[in-house]
Tab-separated table of C-alpha atoms in Angstrom:
chain	number	residue	atom	x	y	z
A	1	MET	CA	72.197	142.204	82.244
A	2	LEU	CA	70.774	145.537	83.381
A	3	GLY	CA	69.858	145.350	87.029
A	4	THR	CA	66.425	146.087	88.413
A	5	ASN	CA	67.842	148.987	90.390
A	6	SER	CA	68.427	150.943	87.163
A	7	SER	CA	67.163	154.503	87.475
A	8	LEU	CA	65.368	154.122	84.151
A	9	LEU	CA	63.454	151.072	85.287
A	10	ASN	CA	62.547	152.824	88.503
A	11	GLY	CA	60.753	155.565	86.601
A	12	LYS	CA	63.230	158.350	87.216
A	13	GLN	CA	61.612	161.636	86.283
A	14	GLN	CA	64.744	163.299	84.881
A	15	SER	CA	67.358	161.171	83.142
A	16	THR	CA	70.734	162.160	81.712
A	17	LEU	CA	72.151	161.157	78.335
A	18	THR	CA	75.929	161.173	77.779
A	19	VAL	CA	77.588	160.893	74.362
A	20	LEU	CA	81.119	159.455	74.464
A	21	GLY	CA	83.170	160.645	71.505
A	22	CYS	CA	80.694	163.292	70.405
A	23	GLY	CA	81.584	163.889	66.755
A	24	THR	CA	79.394	164.565	63.727
A	25	LEU	CA	76.863	161.810	64.469
A	26	GLY	CA	76.803	162.606	68.180
A	27	ILE	CA	76.076	166.252	67.444
A	28	ALA	CA	73.358	165.247	64.979
A	29	ILE	CA	71.695	162.979	67.546
A	30	LEU	CA	71.779	165.671	70.224
A	31	SER	CA	70.496	168.270	67.777
A	32	GLY	CA	67.586	166.031	66.793
A	33	ILE	CA	66.687	165.367	70.422
A	34	PHE	CA	66.921	169.048	71.360
A	35	SER	CA	64.764	170.043	68.389
A	36	SER	CA	62.178	167.407	69.245
A	37	LEU	CA	62.056	168.354	72.917
A	38	SER	CA	61.741	172.039	72.066
A	39	GLU	CA	58.827	171.236	69.745
A	40	THR	CA	57.067	169.466	72.629
A	41	SER	CA	57.988	172.244	75.093
A	42	HIS	CA	60.269	170.097	77.265
A	43	ILE	CA	63.123	172.533	76.835
A	44	PRO	CA	63.223	176.158	75.690
A	45	SER	CA	64.338	176.931	72.155
A	46	PRO	CA	65.065	180.276	70.559
A	47	ALA	CA	63.674	179.160	67.211
A	48	ALA	CA	62.050	176.101	65.670
A	49	PRO	CA	64.527	174.668	63.133
A	50	ASP	CA	63.623	173.471	59.644
A	51	SER	CA	64.430	169.900	60.509
A	52	GLY	CA	62.801	167.928	57.732
A	53	ALA	CA	62.034	165.214	60.313
A	54	VAL	CA	60.179	162.221	58.883
A	55	THR	CA	59.096	160.886	62.268
A	56	PRO	CA	56.489	162.542	64.515
A	57	THR	CA	58.071	164.317	67.463
A	58	SER	CA	55.211	164.114	69.947
A	59	ASP	CA	55.650	160.455	70.929
A	60	ALA	CA	58.311	160.910	73.603
A	61	PRO	CA	58.363	158.120	76.191
A	62	SER	CA	57.539	158.981	79.741
A	63	PRO	CA	58.905	159.390	82.313
A	64	SER	CA	62.494	158.631	81.275
A	65	THR	CA	62.951	161.016	78.356
A	66	PRO	CA	66.399	162.591	78.781
A	67	SER	CA	66.341	166.179	79.964
A	68	LYS	CA	70.037	166.634	80.731
A	69	PHE	CA	72.849	166.005	78.258
A	70	ILE	CA	76.621	165.583	78.411
A	71	ALA	CA	79.012	165.525	75.441
A	72	CYS	CA	82.451	163.994	76.060
A	73	VAL	CA	85.390	164.728	73.749
A	74	ARG	CA	89.199	164.625	73.821
A	75	ARG	CA	90.284	167.701	71.889
A	76	PRO	CA	89.497	171.374	72.556
A	77	GLU	CA	88.633	171.788	68.862
A	78	SER	CA	85.890	169.187	69.264
A	79	ALA	CA	84.523	170.936	72.336
A	80	LYS	CA	84.397	174.247	70.436
A	81	ARG	CA	82.618	172.572	67.540
A	82	ILE	CA	79.917	171.167	69.814
A	83	LYS	CA	79.483	174.504	71.548
A	84	ARG	CA	79.158	176.264	68.202
A	85	SER	CA	76.743	173.694	66.728
A	86	LEU	CA	74.467	173.454	69.789
A	87	GLU	CA	74.895	176.932	71.200
A	88	GLU	CA	71.173	177.610	71.487
A	89	TYR	CA	70.783	174.605	73.802
A	90	SER	CA	73.823	175.281	75.990
A	91	GLN	CA	71.761	175.548	79.181
A	92	ASN	CA	70.827	171.858	78.827
A	93	LEU	CA	74.207	170.616	77.639
A	94	GLN	CA	77.469	170.078	79.500
A	95	ILE	CA	80.644	169.581	77.482
A	96	LEU	CA	83.457	167.585	79.104
A	97	GLN	CA	86.989	167.277	77.761
A	98	ASN	CA	89.002	164.190	78.728
A	99	GLU	CA	86.520	163.401	81.514
A	100	ASN	CA	84.738	160.318	80.207
A	101	ILE	CA	84.400	158.715	83.649
A	102	LYS	CA	82.716	161.814	85.062
A	103	GLY	CA	80.335	161.956	82.121
A	104	VAL	CA	79.367	158.303	82.402
A	105	HIS	CA	78.943	158.502	86.191
A	106	ALA	CA	76.400	161.288	85.735
A	107	ALA	CA	74.475	159.441	83.004
A	108	ASP	CA	71.553	157.057	82.923
A	109	VAL	CA	71.992	156.380	79.199
A	110	VAL	CA	75.357	156.416	77.375
A	111	ILE	CA	75.850	156.582	73.605
A	112	LEU	CA	79.226	155.229	72.509
A	113	SER	CA	80.105	157.252	69.418
A	114	CYS	CA	83.877	156.876	69.081
A	115	LYS	CA	85.773	155.349	66.160
A	116	PRO	CA	85.623	151.518	66.114
A	117	GLN	CA	89.350	151.125	66.736
A	118	MET	CA	89.096	153.309	69.845
A	119	VAL	CA	86.387	151.320	71.628
A	120	LYS	CA	88.803	149.357	73.800
A	121	ASP	CA	90.712	152.467	74.865
A	122	VAL	CA	87.494	154.278	75.771
A	123	LEU	CA	85.835	151.443	77.710
A	124	ALA	CA	88.723	149.559	79.316
A	125	GLY	CA	89.376	149.966	83.032
A	126	ASP	CA	87.731	149.376	86.387
A	127	GLU	CA	86.568	152.982	86.723
A	128	MET	CA	84.627	152.891	83.461
A	129	ARG	CA	83.160	149.493	84.345
A	130	ALA	CA	81.969	150.880	87.677
A	131	ALA	CA	80.603	154.039	86.074
A	132	LEU	CA	78.522	151.957	83.642
A	133	LYS	CA	77.017	149.792	86.383
A	134	ASN	CA	73.341	149.050	85.683
A	135	LYS	CA	73.150	151.596	82.875
A	136	LEU	CA	72.097	151.485	79.235
A	137	LEU	CA	75.006	151.642	76.770
A	138	ILE	CA	74.087	152.308	73.136
A	139	SER	CA	76.900	151.660	70.664
A	140	ILE	CA	76.846	153.320	67.237
A	141	CYS	CA	80.369	152.103	66.410
A	142	ALA	CA	80.481	150.457	62.974
A	143	GLY	CA	81.573	146.835	62.935
A	144	VAL	CA	81.680	146.394	66.713
A	145	PRO	CA	79.270	143.691	67.962
A	146	VAL	CA	77.769	143.662	71.430
A	147	SER	CA	79.806	140.569	72.340
A	148	GLN	CA	83.050	142.445	71.708
A	149	ILE	CA	82.026	145.300	73.987
A	150	GLN	CA	81.014	142.815	76.672
A	151	GLU	CA	84.439	141.155	76.469
A	152	ILE	CA	86.147	144.536	76.913
A	153	LEU	CA	84.054	145.430	79.939
A	154	TYR	CA	83.567	142.084	81.661
A	155	GLU	CA	85.874	139.093	81.876
A	156	ASP	CA	83.032	137.039	83.294
A	157	SER	CA	79.759	137.159	81.360
A	158	THR	CA	77.855	136.356	84.554
A	159	SER	CA	79.234	139.358	86.472
A	160	PRO	CA	76.475	141.143	88.418
A	161	ASN	CA	75.310	144.716	87.740
A	162	GLN	CA	76.440	144.777	84.129
A	163	CYS	CA	75.313	147.561	81.839
A	164	ARG	CA	72.826	146.667	79.107
A	165	ILE	CA	74.355	147.071	75.637
A	166	VAL	CA	72.431	147.854	72.462
A	167	ARG	CA	73.958	148.095	69.000
A	168	VAL	CA	72.591	150.786	66.681
A	169	MET	CA	73.606	151.932	63.168
A	170	PRO	CA	72.497	155.444	62.119
A	171	ASN	CA	73.908	157.227	59.072
A	172	THR	CA	75.245	160.612	58.060
A	173	ALA	CA	71.828	161.910	56.965
A	174	ALA	CA	71.149	162.305	60.682
A	175	VAL	CA	72.530	165.840	60.244
A	176	VAL	CA	69.305	166.717	58.383
A	177	ARG	CA	67.152	164.363	60.496
A	178	GLN	CA	66.778	161.922	57.588
A	179	SER	CA	68.858	159.033	58.908
A	180	MET	CA	68.000	155.405	58.251
A	181	THR	CA	68.817	153.849	61.615
A	182	VAL	CA	68.946	150.110	62.306
A	183	ILE	CA	68.564	148.966	65.925
A	184	ALA	CA	69.760	145.439	66.657
A	185	THR	CA	67.273	143.373	68.627
A	186	SER	CA	68.503	142.287	72.039
A	187	ASN	CA	68.649	138.831	73.610
A	188	PRO	CA	67.107	138.743	76.123
A	189	PRO	CA	64.744	141.494	74.932
A	190	LEU	CA	65.046	144.949	76.441
A	191	PRO	CA	62.403	145.970	78.972
A	192	ALA	CA	59.613	147.823	77.161
A	193	GLU	CA	60.566	151.178	78.656
A	194	LEU	CA	64.182	150.921	77.493
A	195	GLU	CA	63.224	149.684	74.032
A	196	SER	CA	60.830	152.601	73.712
A	197	LEU	CA	63.539	155.011	74.827
A	198	VAL	CA	66.127	153.728	72.312
A	199	THR	CA	63.577	153.905	69.496
A	200	TRP	CA	62.548	157.398	70.563
A	201	ILE	CA	66.131	158.697	70.593
A	202	PHE	CA	66.891	157.562	67.053
A	203	SER	CA	63.512	158.408	65.576
A	204	ARG	CA	64.438	162.016	66.391
A	205	ILE	CA	66.908	161.868	63.478
A	206	GLY	CA	64.934	159.884	60.891
A	207	ARG	CA	63.457	156.446	60.313
A	208	VAL	CA	64.081	153.406	62.515
A	209	VAL	CA	63.919	149.662	61.879
A	210	HIS	CA	64.684	146.762	64.243
A	211	LEU	CA	66.654	143.790	62.861
A	212	PRO	CA	68.543	140.785	64.330
A	213	PRO	CA	72.216	141.334	65.299
A	214	ALA	CA	73.389	139.014	62.506
A	215	THR	CA	72.246	141.599	59.941
A	216	MET	CA	74.175	144.549	61.372
A	217	ASP	CA	77.230	144.329	59.108
A	218	ALA	CA	75.009	144.318	56.019
A	219	SER	CA	72.977	147.142	57.568
A	220	THR	CA	76.182	149.090	58.097
A	221	ALA	CA	77.071	148.620	54.433
A	222	LEU	CA	73.616	149.572	53.143
A	223	CYS	CA	72.664	152.369	55.522
A	224	GLY	CA	76.022	153.542	56.832
A	225	SER	CA	77.955	153.419	53.526
A	226	GLY	CA	74.899	153.777	51.306
A	227	PRO	CA	74.826	157.603	51.317
A	228	ALA	CA	78.327	157.654	49.795
A	229	PHE	CA	77.286	155.197	47.076
A	230	ILE	CA	74.141	157.191	46.340
A	231	ALA	CA	76.102	160.460	46.273
A	232	LEU	CA	78.403	158.977	43.629
A	233	MET	CA	75.389	157.987	41.522
A	234	LEU	CA	73.936	161.469	41.961
A	235	GLN	CA	77.209	163.047	40.860
A	236	SER	CA	77.308	160.756	37.821
A	237	LEU	CA	73.807	161.835	36.771
A	238	ALA	CA	74.773	165.475	37.121
A	239	ASP	CA	78.020	164.921	35.204
A	240	GLY	CA	76.110	163.447	32.284
A	241	ALA	CA	73.733	166.395	32.252
A	242	VAL	CA	76.627	168.872	32.375
A	243	ALA	CA	78.264	167.074	29.449
A	244	MET	CA	75.076	167.683	27.491
A	245	GLY	CA	74.959	171.389	28.291
A	246	LEU	CA	73.162	171.870	31.619
A	247	PRO	CA	74.711	174.255	34.178
A	248	ARG	CA	76.440	172.380	37.028
A	249	ALA	CA	74.409	173.907	39.894
A	250	GLU	CA	71.055	173.264	38.233
A	251	ALA	CA	72.074	169.755	37.150
A	252	GLN	CA	73.017	168.835	40.710
A	253	VAL	CA	69.726	170.097	42.127
A	254	MET	CA	67.756	168.344	39.392
A	255	ALA	CA	69.560	165.051	40.006
A	256	ALA	CA	69.120	165.316	43.784
A	257	GLN	CA	65.403	166.120	43.507
A	258	SER	CA	64.902	163.289	41.026
A	259	MET	CA	66.524	160.860	43.478
A	260	ARG	CA	64.518	162.271	46.352
A	261	GLY	CA	61.212	161.971	44.477
A	262	THR	CA	61.990	158.427	43.358
A	263	ALA	CA	62.899	157.429	46.913
A	264	ASP	CA	59.650	158.896	48.200
A	265	MET	CA	57.665	156.873	45.663
A	266	VAL	CA	59.366	153.686	46.860
A	267	LEU	CA	58.798	154.588	50.526
A	268	ARG	CA	55.108	155.002	49.691
A	269	GLY	CA	54.952	151.421	48.427
A	270	GLU	CA	55.992	151.596	44.761
A	271	HIS	CA	58.338	148.808	43.684
A	272	PRO	CA	61.563	150.145	42.104
A	273	ALA	CA	61.032	147.958	39.029
A	274	MET	CA	57.590	149.487	38.498
A	275	VAL	CA	59.009	153.011	38.745
A	276	SER	CA	61.398	152.135	35.907
A	277	GLU	CA	58.656	150.435	33.903
A	278	LYS	CA	56.283	153.402	34.142
A	279	VAL	CA	58.739	155.805	32.518
A	280	SER	CA	60.170	153.367	29.948
A	281	THR	CA	57.963	154.023	26.913
A	282	PRO	CA	58.613	151.955	23.775
A	283	GLY	CA	61.371	153.449	21.674
A	284	GLY	CA	61.924	156.219	24.238
A	285	CYS	CA	64.979	157.820	25.822
A	286	THR	CA	64.549	156.096	29.202
A	287	ILE	CA	64.776	152.533	27.914
A	288	GLY	CA	67.771	153.546	25.823
A	289	GLY	CA	69.574	154.879	28.880
A	290	LEU	CA	68.591	151.876	31.015
A	291	LEU	CA	70.067	149.475	28.465
A	292	VAL	CA	73.380	151.335	28.608
A	293	LEU	CA	73.378	150.898	32.404
A	294	GLU	CA	72.570	147.199	32.081
A	295	GLU	CA	75.300	146.716	29.483
A	296	GLY	CA	77.713	148.348	31.916
A	297	ARG	CA	76.588	145.923	34.631
A	298	VAL	CA	75.746	148.804	36.932
A	299	ARG	CA	73.221	146.763	38.919
A	300	GLY	CA	75.735	144.023	39.713
A	301	THR	CA	78.522	146.493	40.457
A	302	ILE	CA	76.397	148.426	42.938
A	303	ALA	CA	75.234	145.211	44.596
A	304	ARG	CA	78.852	144.073	44.796
A	305	SER	CA	79.839	147.338	46.501
A	306	VAL	CA	77.347	146.584	49.263
A	307	ARG	CA	78.720	143.054	49.589
A	308	GLU	CA	82.284	144.365	49.804
A	309	ALA	CA	81.333	147.003	52.378
A	310	THR	CA	79.648	144.285	54.450
A	311	VAL	CA	82.863	142.243	54.535
A	312	VAL	CA	84.895	145.312	55.499
A	313	ALA	CA	82.367	146.271	58.208
A	314	SER	CA	82.745	142.838	59.772
A	315	GLN	CA	86.491	143.444	60.146
A	316	LEU	CA	86.457	147.039	61.399
A	317	GLY	CA	85.850	146.380	65.068
A	318	LYS	CA	88.340	143.509	65.146
A	319	GLY	CA	91.280	145.794	64.478
A	320	VAL	CA	92.173	143.972	61.267
A	321	LYS	CA	94.717	145.958	59.260
A	322	GLY	CA	94.365	146.606	55.542
A	323	VAL	CA	90.683	145.714	55.401
A	324	ASN	CA	90.410	147.499	52.045
A	325	GLY	CA	93.364	145.608	50.587
A	326	PRO	CA	93.332	144.295	47.001
A	327	ARG	CA	91.758	140.923	47.766
A	328	PHE	CA	89.304	141.402	44.886
A	329	ALA	CA	91.453	143.673	42.750
A	330	MET	CA	92.865	140.878	40.602
A	331	SER	CA	89.603	138.962	40.239
A	332	ASP	CA	87.107	139.667	37.499
A	333	ASP	CA	83.965	137.556	37.639
A	334	ARG	CA	82.645	139.086	34.441
A	335	ASP	CA	84.529	136.643	32.206
């Protein structure tokens, strides 16, 4: 458990956030934080970006809002990518290559953003364990539960001065600050200041919900894999329109805006079934199209894709090989 001598709990005025394995999501998180801080005048910015943020940016926690940032990577290409993507904020960002221990030592909060199969390699070792002493470790690694990270770091669960680990699942829409992020509740609960800080970090890149740890694999399937499923549906809508004569570019925009508007209606409280009902006039084109989808068992197939992705997510962090093997390929429950 996080010790009471944590700098965050002691009200440190300037905290440091380090991202281990700073890839696409890590860059998106840092970009969202930088944009938010620039909007509230915590750091200078050359221009206010068109972020499309859905969460207010003026609710930063105090006093532990990060003001210094470190991005840790292995390859020089990754370092160049970060520098290029966050160039306007370079005075607040330090990029380290193959210096994870140094980056963690300097941090108060660490975001673990590596691939699930690399977690053990990144965290194993006495030096990393010492560097994480009494700090907050936020894992955004798909399929890796908190218990697994604890086993990597600590042989004895009662070891003193452990870091506090929180599991979080953002998604790829973080790059446009429209992520749906799920934060797993902690047991015992996080101190209020740390819970506020974790929520603040991820509300910089979209919406945030808190759910029990047991739901994280399903959350990974729905929110983490969901954008890919939705993109396939969007492409299918556009393909149908192109087949009927619409130009590809316009069809894609029309499909995307239709999905966006429908999603906004649901987020404002409309039930999806009622959205369908309102546009399904008797004898009309909508009900005709919906019946084709129902005959093709689209609803069940999409639901099954989420179920399958949940099973795969549960295996990712365990290092299981062939998780997408043909275990369901020969079964057909439609008969």
